[in-house]
Amino acid sequence: MLLKKRPQMVDKDEKKISTLLTLIFFCLIIVNMSPIMESITGIPYKTVSSFAKMFLAAGCVLYSPVLLRRFQPAMLFLPLFAAMIYLIQLVFFDKLQVFFSETFNSFITLCLPAMMYCFTLRDFEQLQKSFLKMSYLISGMTVLLFAVGYGAVQAYFAADSSYAQGLGYAYLIPILFLIQDYIKNKKIVSLLCAIGLSLFILIYASRGPLLGIGLFSVAYLYRTLFRKRNVLLIIIITSIAALFVIGFDQILLELLKLMQKLGINSRSMSLLTTNLVYDSGRGTIQQPLLREIAANPFLIRGINADYLLVGGYAHNIAIELLYEFGVVVGGGILLYIAWLVGRTAFSNITETARSICFIFMCASITSLLVSGTVWASQTFWIWYVLQRNVFKVSTAPDLHHQPAVR
């Protein structure tokens, strides 16, 4: 009797893990959406943001028994690693503590819980279903917000020429899941939702998420076509892409004219049509860091040392790691990350698991190349743990498809 019930317990736990990981990104989107919601509903964004964080904390506590049931000694490595990093920073780089304490708090509260739950994940099909449901929900909420308060949204972004950088990156994961679902299953609703959220990013967010969408779409589509060995379709798509690149400037100009007629002011479109390589001031931040790396290439300066020099993070994972750890240690970490990228993209594992890892890899790497810090990137650390699980699960027996015990 006990043997018959065990697979059901595994399924329930898998569903809880997938639900919680989905909840993390849902709450992240709500937190970033809260200022826009305030302009429409009048509810203070701090109230909405606090409620979302409390809701997420309650979910982590509620589902914590899953971690106990699935405890593995290797799971202790995650908090021990965090504690070791904190002690090293405290002993050797005490001048950085004022900056590092905030980064470490973000890692402990945002990244570490997600990593712990990812560590126990085995059913990637269930995770994909949960994220797709969340993606549809976010699409519906976005449409509803615009239907109810389009004028308020326009006024919010026009007030101080601001743009929703955080929300754009938060939308990236749902968009990539929707694109993957359309390419794999040809669901029109997934394509429409992906286009809708992408248009929001194009109009109101920054260019970074657009880079992630483009790279993922091209890479995933070509990988799928090469696996099916559909040479004709590869040639057709390549030809269309070439024509798009040739007429890229004219296409952007026409889109910009259309948006202006509709009264829509898009920062990203304006930059794409006037100054494609505009770095939003990143060059003034990165140049001093590059000069210091060249002057002292082997010096280990510690996590968040870039804050001490330029007052913020480097906006590029390579510059960040090379400046913090020098070309030997930092370069070694970058080579390891490059190896993980190759393993995620080309290893022979199940398609669903590979797709999910590919999504988190594209979302994290593209964002870290132009913004953010690796030490507080949820998507990066989730990708790191998920790809570890993929290769562990791919060599383990499939509990969900074993013959029933009679």
Protein backbone atom coordinates (compact mmCIF):
# COMPACT_ATOMS: atom_id res chain seq x y z
CA MET A 1 0.00 0.00 0.00
CA LEU A 2 2.82 2.43 0.86
CA LEU A 3 4.53 1.75 -2.47
CA LYS A 4 1.36 2.68 -4.35
CA LYS A 5 1.02 6.04 -2.57
CA ARG A 6 4.63 7.16 -2.97
CA PRO A 7 4.36 8.36 -6.61
CA GLN A 8 1.32 10.48 -5.63
CA MET A 9 3.34 12.17 -2.87
CA VAL A 10 6.11 12.91 -5.34
CA ASP A 11 3.60 14.46 -7.76
CA LYS A 12 2.13 16.67 -5.05
CA ASP A 13 5.53 17.89 -3.98
CA GLU A 14 6.53 18.59 -7.58
CA LYS A 15 3.39 20.65 -8.05
CA LYS A 16 4.13 22.65 -4.90
CA ILE A 17 7.71 23.32 -5.99
CA SER A 18 6.60 24.43 -9.45
CA THR A 19 3.85 26.59 -7.96
CA LEU A 20 6.27 28.32 -5.60
CA LEU A 21 8.89 28.98 -8.31
CA THR A 22 6.14 30.43 -10.48
CA LEU A 23 4.90 32.50 -7.55
CA ILE A 24 8.37 34.02 -7.14
CA PHE A 25 8.27 35.49 -10.64
CA PHE A 26 4.60 36.44 -10.39
CA CYS A 27 5.31 38.47 -7.23
CA LEU A 28 8.40 39.99 -8.88
CA ILE A 29 6.21 41.19 -11.75
CA ILE A 30 3.59 42.57 -9.35
CA VAL A 31 6.27 44.47 -7.40
CA ASN A 32 7.57 46.05 -10.61
CA MET A 33 4.04 46.68 -11.88
CA SER A 34 2.86 48.35 -8.65
CA PRO A 35 3.81 51.96 -9.64
CA ILE A 36 1.76 51.61 -12.83
CA MET A 37 -1.11 50.08 -10.86
CA GLU A 38 -0.99 53.06 -8.50
CA SER A 39 -1.46 55.47 -11.41
CA ILE A 40 -4.64 53.59 -12.37
CA THR A 41 -6.16 52.45 -9.06
CA GLY A 42 -4.73 54.99 -6.62
CA ILE A 43 -3.48 52.20 -4.33
CA PRO A 44 0.03 53.16 -3.10
CA TYR A 45 2.67 51.07 -4.84
CA LYS A 46 4.40 50.40 -1.50
CA THR A 47 1.21 48.73 -0.25
CA VAL A 48 0.94 46.49 -3.32
CA SER A 49 4.66 45.72 -3.22
CA SER A 50 4.60 44.84 0.50
CA PHE A 51 1.55 42.62 0.04
CA ALA A 52 3.23 40.74 -2.81
CA LYS A 53 6.38 40.19 -0.74
CA MET A 54 4.37 38.98 2.26
CA PHE A 55 2.36 36.67 0.00
CA LEU A 56 5.58 35.18 -1.35
CA ALA A 57 7.06 34.78 2.14
CA ALA A 58 3.89 32.98 3.26
CA GLY A 59 4.19 30.62 0.27
CA CYS A 60 7.82 29.81 1.14
CA VAL A 61 6.85 29.02 4.73
CA LEU A 62 3.76 27.03 3.71
CA TYR A 63 5.70 24.83 1.31
CA SER A 64 8.82 24.48 3.47
CA PRO A 65 7.91 20.88 4.49
CA VAL A 66 8.73 19.92 0.89
CA LEU A 67 12.36 20.82 1.57
CA LEU A 68 12.37 18.62 4.67
CA ARG A 69 10.83 15.66 2.85
CA ARG A 70 13.34 15.99 0.01
CA PHE A 71 16.35 16.95 2.06
CA GLN A 72 19.72 15.99 0.61
CA PRO A 73 23.07 16.61 2.33
CA ALA A 74 24.23 18.48 -0.80
CA MET A 75 21.52 21.10 -0.13
CA LEU A 76 23.57 22.35 2.81
CA PHE A 77 26.18 23.56 0.35
CA LEU A 78 24.00 26.52 -0.68
CA PRO A 79 23.66 28.26 2.74
CA LEU A 80 27.23 27.24 3.67
CA PHE A 81 28.51 28.78 0.44
CA ALA A 82 26.62 32.00 1.22
CA ALA A 83 28.00 32.07 4.77
CA MET A 84 31.56 31.45 3.52
CA ILE A 85 31.31 34.32 1.02
CA TYR A 86 29.99 36.62 3.73
CA LEU A 87 32.85 35.76 6.12
CA ILE A 88 35.51 36.22 3.41
CA GLN A 89 34.08 39.62 2.55
CA LEU A 90 33.90 40.59 6.23
CA VAL A 91 37.51 39.56 6.96
CA PHE A 92 39.34 40.62 3.80
CA PHE A 93 37.16 43.36 2.28
CA ASP A 94 35.61 45.17 5.23
CA LYS A 95 35.60 48.49 3.32
CA LEU A 96 33.01 47.00 0.96
CA GLN A 97 30.67 45.90 3.74
CA VAL A 98 28.37 48.90 3.39
CA PHE A 99 27.74 47.92 -0.26
CA PHE A 100 27.96 44.16 0.15
CA SER A 101 25.40 43.98 2.97
CA GLU A 102 22.62 45.12 0.62
CA THR A 103 23.72 42.72 -2.12
CA PHE A 104 24.02 39.86 0.36
CA ASN A 105 20.54 40.62 1.71
CA SER A 106 19.13 40.43 -1.83
CA PHE A 107 20.92 37.12 -2.41
CA ILE A 108 19.65 35.60 0.87
CA THR A 109 16.04 36.78 0.51
CA LEU A 110 15.53 36.49 -3.26
CA CYS A 111 18.03 34.03 -4.73
CA LEU A 112 18.75 31.48 -1.99
CA PRO A 113 15.11 30.38 -1.31
CA ALA A 114 14.53 29.90 -5.05
CA MET A 115 17.75 27.90 -5.33
CA MET A 116 16.79 25.65 -2.41
CA TYR A 117 13.45 24.77 -3.98
CA CYS A 118 15.03 24.34 -7.44
CA PHE A 119 17.47 21.91 -5.86
CA THR A 120 14.60 19.50 -5.14
CA LEU A 121 12.84 19.87 -8.51
CA ARG A 122 12.54 16.78 -10.72
CA ASP A 123 9.42 17.22 -12.86
CA PHE A 124 10.22 19.82 -15.54
CA GLU A 125 6.94 19.19 -17.37
CA GLN A 126 5.03 20.38 -14.31
CA LEU A 127 7.25 23.46 -14.04
CA GLN A 128 6.61 24.32 -17.67
CA LYS A 129 2.83 24.04 -17.17
CA SER A 130 2.96 26.31 -14.12
CA PHE A 131 4.97 29.00 -15.87
CA LEU A 132 2.70 28.91 -18.92
CA LYS A 133 -0.36 29.44 -16.71
CA MET A 134 1.40 32.35 -15.02
CA SER A 135 2.36 33.79 -18.42
CA TYR A 136 -1.28 33.74 -19.56
CA LEU A 137 -2.35 35.35 -16.28
CA ILE A 138 0.23 38.14 -16.61
CA SER A 139 -0.85 38.73 -20.22
CA GLY A 140 -4.48 39.02 -19.13
CA MET A 141 -3.59 41.41 -16.30
CA THR A 142 -1.58 43.60 -18.69
CA VAL A 143 -4.46 43.79 -21.16
CA LEU A 144 -6.88 44.60 -18.33
CA LEU A 145 -4.64 47.39 -16.99
CA PHE A 146 -4.43 48.99 -20.40
CA ALA A 147 -8.13 48.55 -21.11
CA VAL A 148 -9.09 50.19 -17.82
CA GLY A 149 -6.40 52.87 -17.54
CA TYR A 150 -4.63 53.45 -20.85
CA GLY A 151 -4.63 57.22 -20.34
CA ALA A 152 -3.24 56.90 -16.81
CA VAL A 153 -0.45 54.60 -18.04
CA GLN A 154 0.48 57.06 -20.79
CA ALA A 155 0.48 59.93 -18.31
CA TYR A 156 2.63 57.95 -15.87
CA PHE A 157 5.41 57.34 -18.39
CA ALA A 158 5.14 60.79 -19.94
CA ALA A 159 5.35 62.61 -16.57
CA ASP A 160 9.12 62.31 -16.16
CA SER A 161 10.11 60.47 -19.35
CA SER A 162 10.62 57.31 -17.28
CA TYR A 163 10.63 53.75 -18.53
CA ALA A 164 9.83 50.39 -16.90
CA GLN A 165 13.25 48.76 -16.91
CA GLY A 166 12.54 46.39 -14.01
CA LEU A 167 9.15 45.35 -15.36
CA GLY A 168 10.63 44.76 -18.81
CA TYR A 169 13.14 42.26 -17.44
CA ALA A 170 10.45 40.69 -15.21
CA TYR A 171 8.28 40.14 -18.31
CA LEU A 172 11.14 38.38 -20.08
CA ILE A 173 10.63 34.95 -18.49
CA PRO A 174 6.87 34.76 -19.30
CA ILE A 175 7.52 35.93 -22.87
CA LEU A 176 10.18 33.27 -23.48
CA PHE A 177 7.90 30.53 -22.13
CA LEU A 178 5.14 31.74 -24.47
CA ILE A 179 7.48 31.83 -27.49
CA GLN A 180 8.76 28.34 -26.68
CA ASP A 181 5.18 27.06 -26.40
CA TYR A 182 4.25 28.56 -29.76
CA ILE A 183 7.28 27.15 -31.57
CA LYS A 184 6.77 23.73 -30.00
CA ASN A 185 2.96 23.42 -29.95
CA LYS A 186 1.83 26.08 -32.47
CA LYS A 187 -0.60 27.67 -30.00
CA ILE A 188 -1.80 30.97 -31.46
CA VAL A 189 -2.85 32.26 -28.04
CA SER A 190 0.75 31.88 -26.83
CA LEU A 191 2.02 33.83 -29.84
CA LEU A 192 -0.51 36.63 -29.31
CA CYS A 193 0.33 36.89 -25.60
CA ALA A 194 4.07 36.95 -26.38
CA ILE A 195 3.56 39.70 -28.97
CA GLY A 196 1.44 41.73 -26.55
CA LEU A 197 3.99 41.61 -23.73
CA SER A 198 6.83 42.26 -26.19
CA LEU A 199 5.03 45.37 -27.45
CA PHE A 200 4.79 46.62 -23.87
CA ILE A 201 8.57 46.21 -23.54
CA LEU A 202 9.16 47.93 -26.89
CA ILE A 203 7.00 50.91 -25.92
CA TYR A 204 7.58 51.32 -22.20
CA ALA A 205 10.70 49.37 -21.19
CA SER A 206 14.39 49.25 -22.17
CA ARG A 207 16.21 47.54 -25.03
CA GLY A 208 17.86 44.83 -22.92
CA PRO A 209 14.82 42.52 -22.74
CA LEU A 210 14.32 42.93 -26.50
CA LEU A 211 17.83 41.54 -26.99
CA GLY A 212 16.92 38.53 -24.86
CA ILE A 213 13.71 37.92 -26.81
CA GLY A 214 15.50 38.15 -30.16
CA LEU A 215 18.40 35.89 -29.21
CA PHE A 216 16.15 33.25 -27.64
CA SER A 217 13.69 33.22 -30.55
CA VAL A 218 16.40 32.82 -33.19
CA ALA A 219 18.44 30.27 -31.23
CA TYR A 220 15.46 28.16 -30.16
CA LEU A 221 13.86 28.22 -33.62
CA TYR A 222 17.04 27.21 -35.41
CA ARG A 223 17.79 24.52 -32.86
CA THR A 224 14.32 23.07 -33.38
CA LEU A 225 14.63 23.17 -37.17
CA PHE A 226 18.09 21.61 -37.18
CA ARG A 227 16.86 18.82 -34.92
CA LYS A 228 14.07 18.13 -37.43
CA ARG A 229 16.51 18.59 -40.35
CA ASN A 230 14.01 20.79 -42.20
CA VAL A 231 16.46 22.36 -44.67
CA LEU A 232 13.80 24.12 -46.77
CA LEU A 233 12.25 25.88 -43.79
CA ILE A 234 15.70 26.87 -42.54
CA ILE A 235 16.46 28.51 -45.91
CA ILE A 236 13.09 30.31 -45.98
CA ILE A 237 13.43 31.67 -42.43
CA THR A 238 17.05 32.70 -43.04
CA SER A 239 15.99 34.58 -46.19
CA ILE A 240 13.20 36.39 -44.35
CA ALA A 241 15.59 37.27 -41.53
CA ALA A 242 18.11 38.62 -44.05
CA LEU A 243 15.46 40.82 -45.67
CA PHE A 244 14.44 42.07 -42.22
CA VAL A 245 18.03 43.00 -41.40
CA ILE A 246 18.45 44.80 -44.73
CA GLY A 247 15.29 46.84 -44.19
CA PHE A 248 15.73 47.15 -40.41
CA ASP A 249 16.09 50.94 -40.32
CA GLN A 250 13.08 51.57 -42.55
CA ILE A 251 10.92 49.12 -40.60
CA LEU A 252 11.81 50.86 -37.34
CA LEU A 253 11.05 54.28 -38.81
CA GLU A 254 7.62 53.16 -40.00
CA LEU A 255 6.84 51.64 -36.60
CA LEU A 256 7.94 54.85 -34.90
CA LYS A 257 5.68 56.93 -37.17
CA LEU A 258 2.75 54.64 -36.42
CA MET A 259 3.33 54.94 -32.67
CA GLN A 260 3.57 58.71 -32.88
CA LYS A 261 0.26 58.85 -34.75
CA LEU A 262 -1.28 56.83 -31.91
CA GLY A 263 0.20 59.21 -29.35
CA ILE A 264 2.68 56.63 -28.06
CA ASN A 265 6.18 57.80 -27.13
CA SER A 266 8.63 54.91 -27.04
CA ARG A 267 12.10 55.50 -25.60
CA SER A 268 13.39 52.23 -27.06
CA MET A 269 12.06 52.99 -30.54
CA SER A 270 13.53 56.49 -30.47
CA LEU A 271 16.94 55.12 -29.50
CA LEU A 272 16.78 52.31 -32.06
CA THR A 273 16.02 54.74 -34.86
CA THR A 274 18.50 57.46 -33.86
CA ASN A 275 21.34 55.88 -31.90
CA LEU A 276 21.29 52.08 -31.87
CA VAL A 277 24.51 51.77 -29.86
CA TYR A 278 23.63 54.38 -27.22
CA ASP A 279 24.79 52.86 -23.90
CA SER A 280 22.68 54.96 -21.49
CA GLY A 281 25.81 56.14 -19.68
CA ARG A 282 27.26 52.69 -19.11
CA GLY A 283 30.49 53.69 -20.84
CA THR A 284 31.27 56.29 -18.19
CA ILE A 285 30.85 53.56 -15.55
CA GLN A 286 32.75 50.81 -17.32
CA GLN A 287 35.77 52.77 -18.60
CA PRO A 288 37.28 53.40 -15.11
CA LEU A 289 36.76 49.71 -14.28
CA LEU A 290 38.48 48.59 -17.48
CA ARG A 291 41.40 50.94 -16.81
CA GLU A 292 41.84 49.47 -13.31
CA ILE A 293 41.68 45.92 -14.67
CA ALA A 294 44.41 46.76 -17.20
CA ALA A 295 46.55 48.43 -14.52
CA ASN A 296 46.18 45.62 -11.94
CA PRO A 297 44.91 42.53 -13.80
CA PHE A 298 45.61 39.98 -11.03
CA LEU A 299 44.28 41.97 -8.07
CA ILE A 300 41.32 40.45 -6.20
CA ARG A 301 39.22 43.37 -4.98
CA GLY A 302 36.13 41.59 -3.57
CA ILE A 303 32.43 41.50 -4.38
CA ASN A 304 30.91 44.94 -5.03
CA ALA A 305 34.34 46.56 -5.39
CA ASP A 306 32.89 48.30 -8.46
CA TYR A 307 30.55 50.20 -6.11
CA LEU A 308 33.56 51.65 -4.31
CA LEU A 309 35.08 52.95 -7.56
CA VAL A 310 32.10 54.07 -9.64
CA GLY A 311 29.22 54.11 -7.14
CA GLY A 312 27.29 51.22 -8.69
CA TYR A 313 27.53 47.90 -10.47
CA ALA A 314 29.38 47.43 -13.74
CA HIS A 315 26.33 46.63 -15.93
CA ASN A 316 28.30 43.77 -17.50
CA ILE A 317 28.99 40.36 -15.98
CA ALA A 318 32.43 40.02 -17.59
CA ILE A 319 33.69 43.41 -16.41
CA GLU A 320 32.13 42.82 -12.98
CA LEU A 321 33.84 39.47 -12.36
CA LEU A 322 37.18 40.51 -13.85
CA TYR A 323 37.29 43.64 -11.71
CA GLU A 324 36.17 41.87 -8.52
CA PHE A 325 38.38 38.77 -8.82
CA GLY A 326 41.12 39.60 -11.33
CA VAL A 327 41.78 37.96 -14.68
CA VAL A 328 42.84 34.60 -13.20
CA VAL A 329 39.98 33.88 -10.79
CA GLY A 330 37.42 36.04 -12.59
CA GLY A 331 38.46 34.67 -15.97
CA GLY A 332 38.15 31.15 -14.61
CA ILE A 333 34.61 31.86 -13.40
CA LEU A 334 33.69 33.28 -16.82
CA LEU A 335 35.09 30.19 -18.58
CA TYR A 336 33.04 28.01 -16.23
CA ILE A 337 29.89 30.01 -17.05
CA ALA A 338 30.69 29.67 -20.77
CA TRP A 339 30.98 25.90 -20.29
CA LEU A 340 27.58 25.86 -18.55
CA VAL A 341 26.11 27.79 -21.49
CA GLY A 342 27.47 25.21 -23.93
CA ARG A 343 26.24 22.32 -21.81
CA THR A 344 22.78 23.84 -21.59
CA ALA A 345 22.58 24.47 -25.33
CA PHE A 346 24.09 21.32 -26.81
CA SER A 347 23.91 18.39 -24.38
CA ASN A 348 21.65 15.43 -25.13
CA ILE A 349 18.93 15.78 -22.47
CA THR A 350 15.12 15.80 -22.51
CA GLU A 351 13.63 18.56 -24.65
CA THR A 352 11.42 20.06 -21.91
CA ALA A 353 14.27 20.25 -19.39
CA ARG A 354 16.62 21.71 -21.98
CA SER A 355 14.02 24.32 -23.05
CA ILE A 356 13.44 25.49 -19.49
CA CYS A 357 17.16 25.78 -18.79
CA PHE A 358 17.59 27.53 -22.14
CA ILE A 359 14.91 30.07 -21.19
CA PHE A 360 16.51 30.94 -17.85
CA MET A 361 19.96 30.97 -19.41
CA CYS A 362 18.96 33.46 -22.15
CA ALA A 363 17.03 35.64 -19.70
CA SER A 364 19.89 35.82 -17.21
CA ILE A 365 22.91 36.09 -19.52
CA THR A 366 21.41 38.73 -21.83
CA SER A 367 20.35 40.87 -18.86
CA LEU A 368 23.70 40.50 -17.09
CA LEU A 369 25.56 41.56 -20.24
CA VAL A 370 23.90 44.98 -20.12
CA SER A 371 22.47 45.46 -16.64
CA GLY A 372 22.32 44.18 -13.08
CA THR A 373 24.76 42.23 -10.94
CA VAL A 374 25.23 38.49 -10.94
CA TRP A 375 25.06 38.36 -7.13
CA ALA A 376 21.41 39.45 -7.04
CA SER A 377 20.14 37.85 -10.27
CA GLN A 378 17.38 35.34 -9.50
CA THR A 379 17.25 34.06 -13.06
CA PHE A 380 20.99 33.36 -13.13
CA TRP A 381 21.06 31.34 -9.92
CA ILE A 382 17.86 29.48 -10.81
CA TRP A 383 19.43 28.57 -14.15
CA TYR A 384 22.57 27.40 -12.38
CA VAL A 385 20.67 25.03 -10.06
CA LEU A 386 18.19 23.88 -12.74
CA GLN A 387 20.90 22.88 -15.21
CA ARG A 388 22.56 20.91 -12.42
CA ASN A 389 19.26 19.13 -11.78
CA VAL A 390 18.73 18.46 -15.48
CA PHE A 391 21.87 16.39 -15.77
CA LYS A 392 21.21 14.67 -12.48
CA VAL A 393 17.63 13.75 -13.43
CA SER A 394 18.59 12.72 -16.98
CA THR A 395 20.74 9.93 -15.55
CA ALA A 396 18.27 8.90 -12.86
CA PRO A 397 15.39 6.39 -13.21
CA ASP A 398 12.08 7.96 -14.20
CA LEU A 399 9.86 7.53 -11.15
CA HIS A 400 6.81 8.91 -12.93
CA HIS A 401 6.85 6.30 -15.69
CA GLN A 402 7.86 3.16 -13.82
CA PRO A 403 5.43 0.23 -14.00
CA ALA A 404 2.86 0.26 -11.21
CA VAL A 405 3.62 -2.01 -8.25
CA ARG A 406 0.98 -4.68 -7.82
